[in-house]
Amino acid sequence: MAQLILNHLSKDFGTGRAAVCDVSLTVREGGFLALLGPSGCGKTTVLRMIAGFEQPTDGSIVLGERTLADASGALPPEKRNMAMVFQSYALWPHMTVAQNAGYPLKVRGVTGATWETRVREALSVVRLEEFAHRRPADLSGGQRQRVALARCLVTSPDVVLLDEPLANLDRHLKAAMEETFREFHARSGATMIYVTHDQGEAMALATDIAVMSEGRLMQVASPQEIYARPEGRIVGGLVGQGAILDLPLPDHDPRLVPWPTIEAAFRQTAGQSRPMLVRPEHVVSDPHGIMLQVISCVFEGERFALSLRTAGGQNLKAYSATAMESGLLRPFLIRQGWLL
Amino acid sequence: MPRLSANRSSQPVWLLPFVIIAVCLLSGLPLARLLYAGLRFSIEGRATGLFSEPSTWFAIRNTLTTAVGGMVISVLAGATFAFVITLTDVRAKGFFSFAFVLPMMIPPQVTALAWVQMSGPASPLLKTLGIAPPLGSPQPLYSLGGIALLLGVQHAPLVFLALKAGLASLPRDGVEAARLAGASPLRVFRDIILPLALPGLIAGAAIAFVSGVGNFGIPAILGIPASIFVLPTLIYSRLSSFGAGTFAEMSQLSMVIAVIAGLGLVIQQRALKGRDYRIIGLSGQNAAFSLGLWRLVAEVGFSLVLFFVLVAPLAALIASSLVPAYGVPLTPDTVSLDAFAEILFRQSVTLTAFANSLFLAGTTACGLLLFTVLTAYLLARRPGRLADTITGLIEIPYALPGIVLAVAFILLFAAPLPLVNVSIYGTIWIILIAYFSSFFAVSLKPVASAFLQLDPSLEEAARLSGAGFGRRMRDILVPLIAPAAGASVILVFLIACSELTVSALLWSAGTQTLGVAIFNLDDSGSSDLASALSVLVVVMVVLLMLMLEMLAKHLPRGVLPWRN
């Protein structure tokens, strides 16, 4: 196993706009990287280039010492020692669960008792031993997902790719499968790349998150880092809840802006305005704050979610333990903001 | 560092050249040869006598008359069946559909023979029932009207299927909305259904016309005895009386057929222009009209039609195969299985025909599958203009009237093959190659739709598992498309086994096929033997169709020509 390096990777399908443009990142050995972004941002194309289903138009993919692909050629997927969980699971309907999971071994020439043992091991990790002789058609969605995982587990792939694997599952199953993925990662030690548009999944699973938008890589960082210190408007808007305020803030300040600075900026009318991300948990009802109008108040179970509007007409989000009548003007304090 | 291959796609490098060479040899070469010959003979001015002979013009006129007449009958019958079966609540829809489409799968020369045995003074069936016209009265089917009628019967299923496919996508909610808007059922039919069904109707009419132009079996059985020639039978008779200018004449006559068929398709394109209604909305069930009392009328009417076009001719055919000699009525005393014993055990001509047809059909069906699977895979994985061109090249020989294709192969193989200096003209191999060319499209369709329906990630998962092309084919792809491949084999076998048009021009002593044997037996006056052979062919056709019916639920939609 080794680290996976994407080097100025680009892909143009000839549609006029590059699907992936100049993406460079390094996934450390044994890392769990989530590729996060809205649909059509090029994250699946990056994944398919890593797998070898698409050839990059520019740039290269390097795994350890091996160059897997560059603009002149690509190692075919069958020679890459990778595994993938597809969005549709891609189980072969004419094979049993055991045959599905054991196919990569069969191709590598493993047969007989060794094959049986290793397939049984893999199926036991995903708790599907007793389903070994069923067909995929007889399984539920979550069980099919686990067969697909077992197929990744059975050989020791250098890289495991996951293409929106939870997109077709319901909420309860998602939570259970997230746990299975975490276990799988811990157990296999493989480098994993996980494509998703769901930031909750990305935060919960990954050791690193790469945010993509319109074919470009916006930021790569750990979940905590990316939540606390997002780079730019797009990442700020994409990751976590929050609102972006445009305020006339001085640019020599540190990027974490405390309340007194924010309050001063509110009172100031002139000056270059700069975007600042405000998380809802940092907006609290406080008599010393500034007056904001409550636009709406929605009960979310554990708390109320508020939509607020400043005197300048900008929107903010906040949480509250108690209901507030909409239309009211109330004082709020913004504990901190993050300059994007 | 491992070698990087420049081949990023899933196909091995040899696949595309292999498919292109196969398609060029099977489709491109004969078509090019025909075109070249037709143009060259025209420019050199040879066989110009052809167009000063009245018989040529008679044949052209007869072809147009019978094809148009047949088309009108096909459209009337096919459209009535399609509208009633798809839009109303008649019962036994599955049965009616299957029975109505059956004539399409029965070889045309058998249909013609059966109808001849059903009508006319010598009909064993009419004699048995005591309603035969007096001996010496003319056989009414030996006429232009008779040919047109049978072309109509033979090709009505084509209109039925084309229209049914269009009507099946007609949204039920559209009809319901029109009725809520206050339109009477008749009004809905006129204002909503008919305009939406028109493209299917036009397409069906065009197919019926083109098939009528190229049909050989029906005008051969009905026209030749009465000296009524259409273009395909004229080509056949010219080849029989082989002379110096034969090749030139045949290629020019083929060009005329191709031009008439092409004109039919051009008119269709014109008529279809601006009628591409993309149907939006839910298209599900569409039994929108309840017929009330008329339902019984429709069911009885359908049964009567099926009786006359299917049951009665087949009964007549069976009756003719059971009488000991021509013109004898069928009674418990006269019934005999001699004809069957004769063709199955004694006549070497029919035995050879059986052997030839089974060999040709079996080899074509299985051999083509190898090309088909690889081509279908390539087309599914590499869509684009090249794939469209390949598909088009494969479809032309099938769409082209069989007689034209046969002439193309005669021209291509009349001279010995270059390099090896062996002539395959007059051997069974020329028929085999012509069958490969003609039935490539039939074989391809089921497999191609199976590949298109396959989730590409199934193959990608196998690639990541480490399986190379051959391995993936064997372990993943072929097992998954196996039902469609089976359907493809049976379908080609079914059509090739009773094929007449191509083999009628390409056979010679010892290489006759079943279709040729039936035609020759009837031509030489052994109608009892011809009927017995036809009965066996019909039985085989029905059995194979039933086999496909059983496969039907494992097949992609639209694979079986009589289902959609």
Coordinates of N, CA and C in Angstrom, one line a residue, chain A residues 48 51 53 55 66-68 70 72-78 82 84 86 88 90-95 103-104 106-108 151, chain B residues 1-10 455 457-469 471-472 475-477 479-480:
Chain A
R48 N -13.8 7.8 -11.3 CA -13.7 6.8 -12.4 C -12.4 6.9 -13.1
A51 N -10.2 4.7 -10.9 CA -10.5 3.3 -11.1 C -10.0 2.9 -12.4
F53 N -11.7 3.7 -15.4 CA -12.7 3.7 -16.4 C -12.7 4.9 -17.4
Q55 N -9.9 7.9 -19.0 CA -8.5 8.3 -19.0 C -8.4 9.8 -18.9
R66 N 4.0 3.6 -8.7 CA 3.5 3.3 -10.0 C 2.6 4.4 -10.6
T67 N 2.9 4.8 -11.8 CA 2.0 5.7 -12.5 C 0.8 4.9 -13.1
L68 N -0.4 5.3 -12.6 CA -1.5 4.5 -13.1 C -2.1 5.1 -14.4
D70 N -1.7 8.6 -17.2 CA -1.4 10.0 -17.6 C -2.0 10.2 -18.9
S72 N -1.0 10.0 -21.8 CA -0.6 9.2 -22.9 C -1.1 7.8 -22.8
G73 N -1.5 7.3 -21.6 CA -2.0 6.0 -21.5 C -2.5 5.7 -20.1
A74 N -3.1 4.6 -19.9 CA -3.6 4.2 -18.6 C -3.5 2.8 -18.4
L75 N -3.2 2.4 -17.1 CA -3.2 1.0 -16.8 C -4.7 0.6 -16.7
P76 N -5.1 -0.5 -17.4 CA -6.5 -0.9 -17.4 C -7.0 -1.3 -15.9
P77 N -8.2 -1.0 -15.6 CA -8.7 -1.2 -14.3 C -8.4 -2.6 -13.7
E78 N -8.4 -3.6 -14.6 CA -8.2 -5.0 -14.1 C -6.8 -5.2 -13.6
M82 N -7.6 -2.5 -7.3 CA -8.5 -1.6 -6.6 C -9.9 -2.3 -6.5
M84 N -14.3 -1.5 -5.8 CA -15.2 -0.4 -5.8 C -16.6 -0.8 -5.4
F86 N -20.3 0.2 -6.1 CA -21.0 1.1 -7.0 C -22.3 1.6 -6.4
S88 N -25.1 1.4 -7.8 CA -26.1 0.4 -8.0 C -25.7 -1.0 -7.5
A90 N -23.9 -3.2 -8.4 CA -23.2 -4.0 -9.4 C -23.0 -5.4 -9.0
L91 N -24.0 -6.0 -8.4 CA -23.9 -7.4 -8.1 C -24.3 -8.2 -9.3
W92 N -23.7 -9.3 -9.6 CA -24.0 -10.1 -10.7 C -25.2 -11.0 -10.4
P93 N -26.3 -10.8 -11.1 CA -27.5 -11.5 -10.7 C -27.5 -13.0 -10.9
H94 N -26.6 -13.5 -11.7 CA -26.6 -14.9 -12.0 C -25.7 -15.7 -11.0
M95 N -25.0 -15.0 -10.1 CA -24.1 -15.6 -9.2 C -24.7 -15.5 -7.8
Y103 N -15.5 -13.5 -6.5 CA -15.1 -13.5 -7.9 C -13.7 -12.9 -8.1
P104 N -13.3 -11.8 -7.4 CA -12.0 -11.3 -7.6 C -10.9 -12.4 -7.2
K106 N -11.4 -15.7 -7.6 CA -11.5 -16.6 -8.6 C -10.6 -16.2 -9.8
V107 N -10.7 -14.9 -10.1 CA -10.0 -14.3 -11.3 C -8.5 -14.4 -11.0
R108 N -8.1 -14.3 -9.7 CA -6.7 -14.4 -9.3 C -6.2 -15.8 -9.2
R151 N -17.1 -8.0 -1.4 CA -16.3 -8.2 -2.6 C -15.1 -7.4 -2.6
Chain B
M1 N 8.3 0.3 -13.6 CA 7.0 0.8 -13.8 C 6.2 0.0 -14.9
P2 N 5.0 -0.3 -14.6 CA 4.3 -1.1 -15.6 C 4.0 -0.3 -16.9
R3 N 3.8 -1.1 -17.9 CA 3.5 -0.4 -19.2 C 2.1 0.1 -19.2
L4 N 2.0 1.3 -19.6 CA 0.6 1.9 -19.7 C 0.1 1.6 -21.1
S5 N -1.1 1.1 -21.2 CA -1.7 0.9 -22.5 C -2.5 2.1 -22.9
A6 N -2.5 2.4 -24.2 CA -3.2 3.6 -24.6 C -4.7 3.3 -24.8
N7 N -5.0 2.0 -24.6 CA -6.4 1.6 -24.8 C -7.2 1.8 -23.5
R8 N -7.9 3.0 -23.5 CA -8.5 3.3 -22.2 C -9.9 2.6 -22.1
S9 N -10.5 2.2 -23.3 CA -11.8 1.7 -23.2 C -11.7 0.2 -22.8
S10 N -12.9 -0.4 -22.6 CA -12.9 -1.8 -22.1 C -12.7 -2.8 -23.2
D455 N -26.6 -3.0 -16.9 CA -26.0 -1.9 -16.2 C -24.5 -2.0 -16.4
S457 N -22.1 -0.9 -14.9 CA -21.3 -1.1 -13.7 C -21.1 -2.6 -13.4
L458 N -21.9 -3.5 -14.0 CA -21.7 -4.9 -13.8 C -20.4 -5.3 -14.4
E459 N -20.1 -4.7 -15.6 CA -18.8 -5.1 -16.2 C -17.7 -4.4 -15.5
E460 N -17.9 -3.1 -15.1 CA -16.9 -2.4 -14.4 C -16.4 -3.0 -13.2
A461 N -17.4 -3.6 -12.4 CA -17.1 -4.3 -11.2 C -16.2 -5.5 -11.5
A462 N -16.5 -6.2 -12.6 CA -15.7 -7.3 -13.0 C -14.2 -6.9 -13.4
R463 N -14.2 -5.7 -14.1 CA -12.8 -5.2 -14.4 C -12.0 -4.9 -13.2
L464 N -12.6 -4.3 -12.2 CA -11.9 -4.0 -11.0 C -11.5 -5.2 -10.3
S465 N -12.4 -6.3 -10.5 CA -12.0 -7.6 -9.8 C -10.8 -8.2 -10.5
G466 N -10.4 -7.7 -11.6 CA -9.2 -8.2 -12.3 C -9.4 -9.0 -13.5
A467 N -10.7 -9.1 -13.9 CA -11.0 -9.9 -15.1 C -10.8 -9.2 -16.4
G468 N -10.0 -9.8 -17.3 CA -9.7 -9.3 -18.6 C -10.9 -9.5 -19.5
F469 N -10.8 -9.1 -20.8 CA -12.0 -9.1 -21.7 C -12.6 -10.5 -21.8
R471 N -12.3 -13.1 -20.0 CA -12.8 -13.6 -18.7 C -14.2 -13.0 -18.4
R472 N -14.3 -11.7 -18.6 CA -15.5 -10.9 -18.3 C -16.6 -11.5 -19.2
D475 N -17.5 -15.1 -17.9 CA -18.1 -15.2 -16.5 C -19.3 -14.3 -16.3
I476 N -19.3 -13.1 -16.9 CA -20.3 -12.1 -16.5 C -21.2 -11.8 -17.6
L477 N -20.7 -11.4 -18.8 CA -21.6 -10.8 -19.8 C -22.4 -11.9 -20.5
P479 N -23.3 -15.0 -19.6 CA -24.4 -15.6 -18.8 C -25.6 -14.6 -18.7
L480 N -25.3 -13.3 -18.6 CA -26.3 -12.3 -18.4 C -27.2 -12.1 -19.7

